[in-house]
Tab-separated table of C-alpha atoms and ligand atoms in Angstrom:
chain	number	residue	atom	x	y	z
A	356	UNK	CA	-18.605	1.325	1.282
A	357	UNK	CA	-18.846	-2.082	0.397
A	358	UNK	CA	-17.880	-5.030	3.051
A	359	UNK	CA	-18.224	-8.097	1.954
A	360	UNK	CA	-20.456	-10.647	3.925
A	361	UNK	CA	-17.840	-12.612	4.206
A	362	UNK	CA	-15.960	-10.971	6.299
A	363	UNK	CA	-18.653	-9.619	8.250
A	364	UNK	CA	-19.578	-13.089	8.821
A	365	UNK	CA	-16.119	-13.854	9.972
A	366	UNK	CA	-15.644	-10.985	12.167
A	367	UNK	CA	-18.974	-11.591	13.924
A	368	UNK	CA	-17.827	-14.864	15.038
A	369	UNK	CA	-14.639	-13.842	16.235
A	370	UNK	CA	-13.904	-13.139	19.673
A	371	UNK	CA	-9.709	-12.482	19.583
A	372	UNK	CA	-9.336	-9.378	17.743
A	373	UNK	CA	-6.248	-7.005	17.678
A	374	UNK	CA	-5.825	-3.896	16.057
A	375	UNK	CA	-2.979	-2.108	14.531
A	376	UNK	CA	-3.555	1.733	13.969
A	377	UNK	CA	-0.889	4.476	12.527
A	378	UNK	CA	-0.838	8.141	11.491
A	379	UNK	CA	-3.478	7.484	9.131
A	380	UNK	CA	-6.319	7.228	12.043
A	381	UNK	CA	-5.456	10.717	13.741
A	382	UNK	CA	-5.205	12.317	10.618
A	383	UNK	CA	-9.131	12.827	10.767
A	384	UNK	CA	-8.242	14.770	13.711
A	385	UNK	CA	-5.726	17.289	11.945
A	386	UNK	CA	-3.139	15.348	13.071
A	387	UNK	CA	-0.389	15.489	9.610
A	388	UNK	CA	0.866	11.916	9.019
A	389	UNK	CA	4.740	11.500	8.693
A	390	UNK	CA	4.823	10.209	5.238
A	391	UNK	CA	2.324	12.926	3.820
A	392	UNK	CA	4.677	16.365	3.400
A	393	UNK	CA	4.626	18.683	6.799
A	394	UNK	CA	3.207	21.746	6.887
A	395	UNK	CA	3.975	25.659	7.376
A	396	UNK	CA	7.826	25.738	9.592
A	397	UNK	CA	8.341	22.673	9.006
A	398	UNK	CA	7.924	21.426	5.303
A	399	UNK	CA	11.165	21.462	4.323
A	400	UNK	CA	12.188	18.628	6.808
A	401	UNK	CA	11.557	14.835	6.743
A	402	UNK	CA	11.023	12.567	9.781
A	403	UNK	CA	13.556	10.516	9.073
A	404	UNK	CA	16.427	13.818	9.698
A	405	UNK	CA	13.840	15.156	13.150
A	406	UNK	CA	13.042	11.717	14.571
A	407	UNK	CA	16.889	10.652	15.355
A	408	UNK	CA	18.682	10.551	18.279
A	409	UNK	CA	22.091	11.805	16.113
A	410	UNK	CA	19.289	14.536	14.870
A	411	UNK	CA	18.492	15.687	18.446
A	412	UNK	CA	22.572	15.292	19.569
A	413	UNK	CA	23.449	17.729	16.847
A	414	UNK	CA	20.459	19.872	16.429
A	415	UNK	CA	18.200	19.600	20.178
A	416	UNK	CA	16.701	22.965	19.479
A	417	UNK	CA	15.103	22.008	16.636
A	418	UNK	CA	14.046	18.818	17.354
A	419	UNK	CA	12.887	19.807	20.587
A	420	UNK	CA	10.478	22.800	18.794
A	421	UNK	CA	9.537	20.380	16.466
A	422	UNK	CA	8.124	18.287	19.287
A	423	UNK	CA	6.656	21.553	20.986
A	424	UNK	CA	4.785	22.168	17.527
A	425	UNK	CA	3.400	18.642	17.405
A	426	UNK	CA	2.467	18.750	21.347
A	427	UNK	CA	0.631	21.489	20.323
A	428	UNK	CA	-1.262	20.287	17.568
A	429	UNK	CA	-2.133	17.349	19.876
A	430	UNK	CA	-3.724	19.171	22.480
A	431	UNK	CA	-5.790	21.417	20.343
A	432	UNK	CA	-6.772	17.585	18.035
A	433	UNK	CA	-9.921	15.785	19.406
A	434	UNK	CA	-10.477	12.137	18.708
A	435	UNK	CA	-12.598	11.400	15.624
A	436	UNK	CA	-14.971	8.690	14.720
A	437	UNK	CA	-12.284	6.305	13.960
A	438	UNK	CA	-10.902	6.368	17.682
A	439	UNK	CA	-14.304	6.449	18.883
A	440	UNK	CA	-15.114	3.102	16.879
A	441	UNK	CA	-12.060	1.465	18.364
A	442	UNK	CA	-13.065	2.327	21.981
A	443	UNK	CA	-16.379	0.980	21.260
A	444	UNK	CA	-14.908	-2.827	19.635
A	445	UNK	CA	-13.032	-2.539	22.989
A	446	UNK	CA	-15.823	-2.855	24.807
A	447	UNK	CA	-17.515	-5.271	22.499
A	448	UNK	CA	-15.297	-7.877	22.066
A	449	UNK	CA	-14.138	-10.318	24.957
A	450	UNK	CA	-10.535	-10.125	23.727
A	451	UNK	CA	-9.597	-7.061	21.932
A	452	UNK	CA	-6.308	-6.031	21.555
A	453	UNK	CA	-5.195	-2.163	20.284
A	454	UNK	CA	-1.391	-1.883	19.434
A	455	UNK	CA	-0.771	1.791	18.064
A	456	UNK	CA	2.446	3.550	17.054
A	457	UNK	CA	0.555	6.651	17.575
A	458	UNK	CA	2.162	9.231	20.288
A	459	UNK	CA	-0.586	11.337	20.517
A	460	UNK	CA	-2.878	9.585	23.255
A	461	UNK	CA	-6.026	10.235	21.046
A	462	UNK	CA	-7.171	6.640	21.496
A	463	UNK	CA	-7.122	7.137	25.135
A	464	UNK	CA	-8.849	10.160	25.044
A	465	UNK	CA	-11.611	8.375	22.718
A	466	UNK	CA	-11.986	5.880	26.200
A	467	UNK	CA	-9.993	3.228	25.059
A	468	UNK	CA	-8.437	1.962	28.225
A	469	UNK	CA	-5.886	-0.545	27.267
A	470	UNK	CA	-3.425	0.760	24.485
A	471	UNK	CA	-0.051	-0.803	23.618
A	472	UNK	CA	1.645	2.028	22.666
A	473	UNK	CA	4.586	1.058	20.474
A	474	UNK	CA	6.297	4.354	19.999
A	475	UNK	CA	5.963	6.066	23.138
A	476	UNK	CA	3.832	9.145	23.746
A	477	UNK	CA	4.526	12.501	22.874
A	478	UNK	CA	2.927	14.523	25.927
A	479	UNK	CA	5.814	12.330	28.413
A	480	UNK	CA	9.292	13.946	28.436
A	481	UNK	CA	12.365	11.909	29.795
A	482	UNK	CA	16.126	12.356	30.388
A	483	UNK	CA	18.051	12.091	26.979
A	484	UNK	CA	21.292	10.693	28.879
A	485	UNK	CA	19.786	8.279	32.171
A	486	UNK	CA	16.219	7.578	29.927
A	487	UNK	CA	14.411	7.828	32.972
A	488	UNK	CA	11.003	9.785	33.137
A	489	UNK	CA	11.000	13.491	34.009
A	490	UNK	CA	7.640	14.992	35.024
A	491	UNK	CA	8.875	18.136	35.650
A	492	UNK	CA	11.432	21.142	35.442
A	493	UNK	CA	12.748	24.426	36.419
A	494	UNK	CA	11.695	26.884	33.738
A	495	UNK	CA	14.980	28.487	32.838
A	496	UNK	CA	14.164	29.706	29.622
A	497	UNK	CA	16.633	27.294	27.599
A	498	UNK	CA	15.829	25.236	25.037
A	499	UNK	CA	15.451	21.933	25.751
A	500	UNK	CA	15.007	22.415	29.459
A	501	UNK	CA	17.671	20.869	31.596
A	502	UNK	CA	16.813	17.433	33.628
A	503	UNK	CA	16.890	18.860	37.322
A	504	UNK	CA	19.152	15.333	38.342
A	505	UNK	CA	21.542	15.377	36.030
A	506	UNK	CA	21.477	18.505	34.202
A	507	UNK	CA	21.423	16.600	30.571
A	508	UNK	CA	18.744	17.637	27.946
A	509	UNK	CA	15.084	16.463	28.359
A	510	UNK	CA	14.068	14.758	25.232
A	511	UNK	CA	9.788	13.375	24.304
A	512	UNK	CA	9.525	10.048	25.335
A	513	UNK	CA	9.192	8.475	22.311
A	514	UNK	CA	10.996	5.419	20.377
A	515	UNK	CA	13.310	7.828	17.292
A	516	UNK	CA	14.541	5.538	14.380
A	517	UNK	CA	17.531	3.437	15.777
A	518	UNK	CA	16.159	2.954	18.932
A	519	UNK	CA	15.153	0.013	21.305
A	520	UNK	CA	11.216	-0.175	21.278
A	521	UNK	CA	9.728	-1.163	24.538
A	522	UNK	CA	10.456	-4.440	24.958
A	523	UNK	CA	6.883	-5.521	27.021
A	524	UNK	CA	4.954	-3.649	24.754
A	525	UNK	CA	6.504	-5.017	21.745
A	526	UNK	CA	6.390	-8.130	23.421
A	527	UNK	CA	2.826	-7.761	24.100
A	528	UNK	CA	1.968	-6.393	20.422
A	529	UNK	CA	3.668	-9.714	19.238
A	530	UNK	CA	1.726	-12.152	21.332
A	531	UNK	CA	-1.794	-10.404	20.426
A	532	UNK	CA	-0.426	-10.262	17.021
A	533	UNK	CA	0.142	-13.794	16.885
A	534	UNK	CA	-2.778	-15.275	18.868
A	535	UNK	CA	-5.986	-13.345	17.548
A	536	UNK	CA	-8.782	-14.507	15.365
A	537	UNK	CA	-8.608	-11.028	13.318
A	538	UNK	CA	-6.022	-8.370	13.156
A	539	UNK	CA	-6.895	-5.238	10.887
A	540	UNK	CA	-4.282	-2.970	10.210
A	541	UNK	CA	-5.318	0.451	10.147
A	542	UNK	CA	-4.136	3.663	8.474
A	543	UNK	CA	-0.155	2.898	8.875
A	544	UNK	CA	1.674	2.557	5.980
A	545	UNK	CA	4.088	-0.457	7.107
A	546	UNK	CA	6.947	0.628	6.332
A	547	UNK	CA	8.222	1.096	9.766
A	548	UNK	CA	9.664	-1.990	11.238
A	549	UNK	CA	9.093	-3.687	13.835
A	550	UNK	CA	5.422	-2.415	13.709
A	551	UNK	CA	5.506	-3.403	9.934
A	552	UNK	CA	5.684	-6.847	11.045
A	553	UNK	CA	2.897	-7.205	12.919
A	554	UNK	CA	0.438	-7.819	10.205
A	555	UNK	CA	2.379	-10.360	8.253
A	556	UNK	CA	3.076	-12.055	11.779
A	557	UNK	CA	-0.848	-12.447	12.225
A	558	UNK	CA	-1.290	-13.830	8.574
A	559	UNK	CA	1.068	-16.077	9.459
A	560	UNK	CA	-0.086	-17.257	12.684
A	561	UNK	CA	-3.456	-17.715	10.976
A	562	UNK	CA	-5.545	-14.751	11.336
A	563	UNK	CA	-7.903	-13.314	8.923
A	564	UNK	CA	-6.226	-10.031	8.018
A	565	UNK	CA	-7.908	-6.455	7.017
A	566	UNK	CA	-6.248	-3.576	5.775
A	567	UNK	CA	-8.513	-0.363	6.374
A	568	UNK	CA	-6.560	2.719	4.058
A	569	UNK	CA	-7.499	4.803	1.348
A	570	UNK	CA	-3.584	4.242	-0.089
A	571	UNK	CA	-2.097	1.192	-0.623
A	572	UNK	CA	0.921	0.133	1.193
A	573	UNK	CA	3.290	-2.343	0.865
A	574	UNK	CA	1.171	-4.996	2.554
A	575	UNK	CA	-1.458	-4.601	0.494
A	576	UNK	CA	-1.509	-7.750	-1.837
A	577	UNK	CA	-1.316	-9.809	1.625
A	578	UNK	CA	-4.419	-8.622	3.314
A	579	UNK	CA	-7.221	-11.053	3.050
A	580	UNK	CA	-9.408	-8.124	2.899
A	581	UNK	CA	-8.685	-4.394	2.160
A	582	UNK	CA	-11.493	-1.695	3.457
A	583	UNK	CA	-10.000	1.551	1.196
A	584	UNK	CA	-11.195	4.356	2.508
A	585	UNK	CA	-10.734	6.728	5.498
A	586	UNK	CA	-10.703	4.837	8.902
A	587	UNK	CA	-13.270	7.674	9.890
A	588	UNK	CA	-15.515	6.366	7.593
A	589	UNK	CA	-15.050	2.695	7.432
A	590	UNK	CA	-14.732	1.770	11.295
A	591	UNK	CA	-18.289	2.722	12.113
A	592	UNK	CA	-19.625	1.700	9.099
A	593	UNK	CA	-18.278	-1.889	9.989
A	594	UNK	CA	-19.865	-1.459	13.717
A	595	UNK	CA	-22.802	-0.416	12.548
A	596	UNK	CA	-23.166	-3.099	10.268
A	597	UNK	CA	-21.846	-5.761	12.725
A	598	UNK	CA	-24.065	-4.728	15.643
A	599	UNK	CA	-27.167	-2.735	14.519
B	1720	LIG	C1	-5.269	6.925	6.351
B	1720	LIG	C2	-5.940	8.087	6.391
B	1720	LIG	C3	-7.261	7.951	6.914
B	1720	LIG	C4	-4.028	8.640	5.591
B	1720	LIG	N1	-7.672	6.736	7.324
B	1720	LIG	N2	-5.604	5.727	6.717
B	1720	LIG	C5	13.935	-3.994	9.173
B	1720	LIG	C6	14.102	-3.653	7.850
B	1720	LIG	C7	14.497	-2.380	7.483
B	1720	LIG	C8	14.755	-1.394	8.429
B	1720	LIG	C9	14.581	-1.731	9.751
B	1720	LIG	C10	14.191	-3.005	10.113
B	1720	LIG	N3	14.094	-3.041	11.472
B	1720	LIG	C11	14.397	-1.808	11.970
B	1720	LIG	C12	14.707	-1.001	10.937
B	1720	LIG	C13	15.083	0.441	11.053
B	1720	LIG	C14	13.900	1.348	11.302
B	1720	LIG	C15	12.942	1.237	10.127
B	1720	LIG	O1	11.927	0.562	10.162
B	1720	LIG	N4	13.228	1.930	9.044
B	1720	LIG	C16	12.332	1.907	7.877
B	1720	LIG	C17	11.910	3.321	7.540
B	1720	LIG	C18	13.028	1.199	6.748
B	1720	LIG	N5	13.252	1.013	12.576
B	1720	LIG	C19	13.716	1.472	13.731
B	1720	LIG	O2	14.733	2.145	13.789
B	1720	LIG	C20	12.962	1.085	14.980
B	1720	LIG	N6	13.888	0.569	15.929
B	1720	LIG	C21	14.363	-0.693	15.866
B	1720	LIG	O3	13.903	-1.516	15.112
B	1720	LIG	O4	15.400	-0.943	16.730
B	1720	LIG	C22	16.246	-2.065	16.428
B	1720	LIG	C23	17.033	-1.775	15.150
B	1720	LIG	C24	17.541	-0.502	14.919
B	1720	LIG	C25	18.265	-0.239	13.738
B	1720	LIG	C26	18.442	-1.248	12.782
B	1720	LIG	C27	17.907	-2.522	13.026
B	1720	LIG	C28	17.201	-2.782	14.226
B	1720	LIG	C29	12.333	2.316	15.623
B	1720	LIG	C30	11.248	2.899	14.797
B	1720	LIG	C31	10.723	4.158	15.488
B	1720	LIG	C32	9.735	4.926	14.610
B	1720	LIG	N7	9.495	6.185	15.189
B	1720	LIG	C33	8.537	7.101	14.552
B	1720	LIG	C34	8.604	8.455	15.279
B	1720	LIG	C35	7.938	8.353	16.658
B	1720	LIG	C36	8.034	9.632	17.412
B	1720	LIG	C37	7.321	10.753	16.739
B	1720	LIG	O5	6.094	10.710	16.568
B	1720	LIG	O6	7.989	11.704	16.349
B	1720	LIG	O7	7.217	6.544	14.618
B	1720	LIG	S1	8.803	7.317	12.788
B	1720	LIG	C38	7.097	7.395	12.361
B	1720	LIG	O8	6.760	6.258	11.536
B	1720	LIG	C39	6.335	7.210	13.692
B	1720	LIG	C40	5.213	6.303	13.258
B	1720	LIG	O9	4.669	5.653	14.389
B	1720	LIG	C41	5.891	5.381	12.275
B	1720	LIG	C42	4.962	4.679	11.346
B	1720	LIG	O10	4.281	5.574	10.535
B	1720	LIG	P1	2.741	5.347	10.229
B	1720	LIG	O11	1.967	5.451	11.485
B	1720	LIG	O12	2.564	4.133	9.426
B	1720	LIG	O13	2.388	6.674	9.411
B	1720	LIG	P2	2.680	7.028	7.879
B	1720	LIG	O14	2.648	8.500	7.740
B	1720	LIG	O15	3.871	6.322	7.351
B	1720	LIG	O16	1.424	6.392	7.116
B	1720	LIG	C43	0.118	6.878	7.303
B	1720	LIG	C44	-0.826	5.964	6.558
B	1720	LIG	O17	-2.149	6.393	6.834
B	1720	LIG	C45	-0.650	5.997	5.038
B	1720	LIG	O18	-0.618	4.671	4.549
B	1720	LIG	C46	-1.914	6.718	4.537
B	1720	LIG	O19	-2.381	6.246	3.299
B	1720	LIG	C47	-2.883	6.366	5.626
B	1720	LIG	N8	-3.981	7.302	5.813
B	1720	LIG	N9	-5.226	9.131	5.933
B	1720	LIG	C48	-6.852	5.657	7.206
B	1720	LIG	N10	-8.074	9.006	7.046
């Protein structure tokens, strides 16, 4: 992998740095990405008809299996060198930021201690009609279990299309965004909004902007720099060449 001295130069002297990771950076960890196809059960469906709250109103079975599949998959992934690099720039770099519309918690489990997470997180379960957090439930058998206040259906806590994202987070993920030095943008294919933003917000607040994906994606042409190959491969290469 070839990184040009340039940039290395660049990032060296940097000290505001935020990152912006997607499916792309799990899927090292046998995590499936949304925009590859799924697998086994549940090829035949696309995100965009599971990850709905009119999806879950009319179907919560599925959707909640769905979610039990992917909790599953989660527990049994373990973070991979591209989490592990991130943890380490975390405690490298005075101001480092890490936004991720990841739900799986794999950066956490890597040891990165402060993570925006955009899109919620898929081990936390909430009330589908108050949207308050449920930690646990009677075991009844039914499917989704019942919220033991109200007695509505427990939903994952995580931001479906048409919904509200957090508003500090996103407020957060904008202000890093639009204050740091460098922002790479890493393994997401920015296409979901507001996420998708984020990048073009940081080119146009000034930052030096690096694209890290073995695919290109719509924000491509924008990047100052693009890094194509897997984030696995290219975040420790660019610690090791930074700081060794
Ligand atoms: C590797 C790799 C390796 C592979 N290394 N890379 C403005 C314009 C148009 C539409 C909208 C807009 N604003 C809002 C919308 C509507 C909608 C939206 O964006 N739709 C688009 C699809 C057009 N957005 C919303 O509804 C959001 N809400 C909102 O904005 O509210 C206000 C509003 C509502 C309605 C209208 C207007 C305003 C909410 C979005 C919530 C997204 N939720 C999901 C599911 C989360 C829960 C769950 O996990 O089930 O979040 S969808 C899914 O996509 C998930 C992801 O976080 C998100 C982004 O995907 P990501 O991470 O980029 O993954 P992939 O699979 O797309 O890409 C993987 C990439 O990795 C690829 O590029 C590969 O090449 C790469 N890769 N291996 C590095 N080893």
């Amino acid at each position: 992998m070839t990184i040009p001295a340039a940039l290395l130069a660049r990032l060296a002297a940097a000290t505001r740095w935020t990152v912006l990771t997607g499916a792309g950076v799990s899927q090292e960890s046998g995590v499936p990405t949304f925009r590859d196809a799924q697998t086994g059960l549940w090829a035949r469906y696309r995100v965009e008809e599971l990850a709905t709250p009119e999806a879950f109103r009319q179907q919560p079975r599925l959707v909640w299996e769905w979610y039990a599949w992917r909790r599953e998959l989660v527990a049994a992934a373990k973070p991979n060198p591209a989490h592990v690099a991130l943890a380490q720039l975390e405690a490298r770099v005075p101001h480092f930021r890490l936004v991720t519309q990841n739900v799986d918690g794999l950066h956490q489990r890597a040891g990165s201690r402060r993570v925006i997470e955009l899109h919620g997180n898929i081990t936390r379960t909430k009330c589908f009609a108050e949207d308050v957090p449920v930690a646990t439930w009677p075991e009844t058998g039914e499917v989704p279990p019942r919220c033991p206040r109200c007695g509505g259906p427990l939903r994952p806590d995580v931001v479906w299309f048409g919904e509200l994202l957090p508003p500090a987070e996103l407020e957060e993920a904008w202000q890093a965004s639009t204050t740091c030095e460098v922002f790479l943008s890493v393994g997401t294919s920015t296409v979901v909004y507001p996420a998708a933003a984020l990048p073009s917000e940081a080119l146009r607040s000034g930052a030096t902007v690096v694209e890290v994906n073995p695919t290109p994606t719509p924000f491509t042409d924008q990047a100052h720099y693009v890094l194509a190959g897997p984030a696995g491969v290219v975040l420790p290469e660019l610690l090791a060449r930074l700081w060794t």
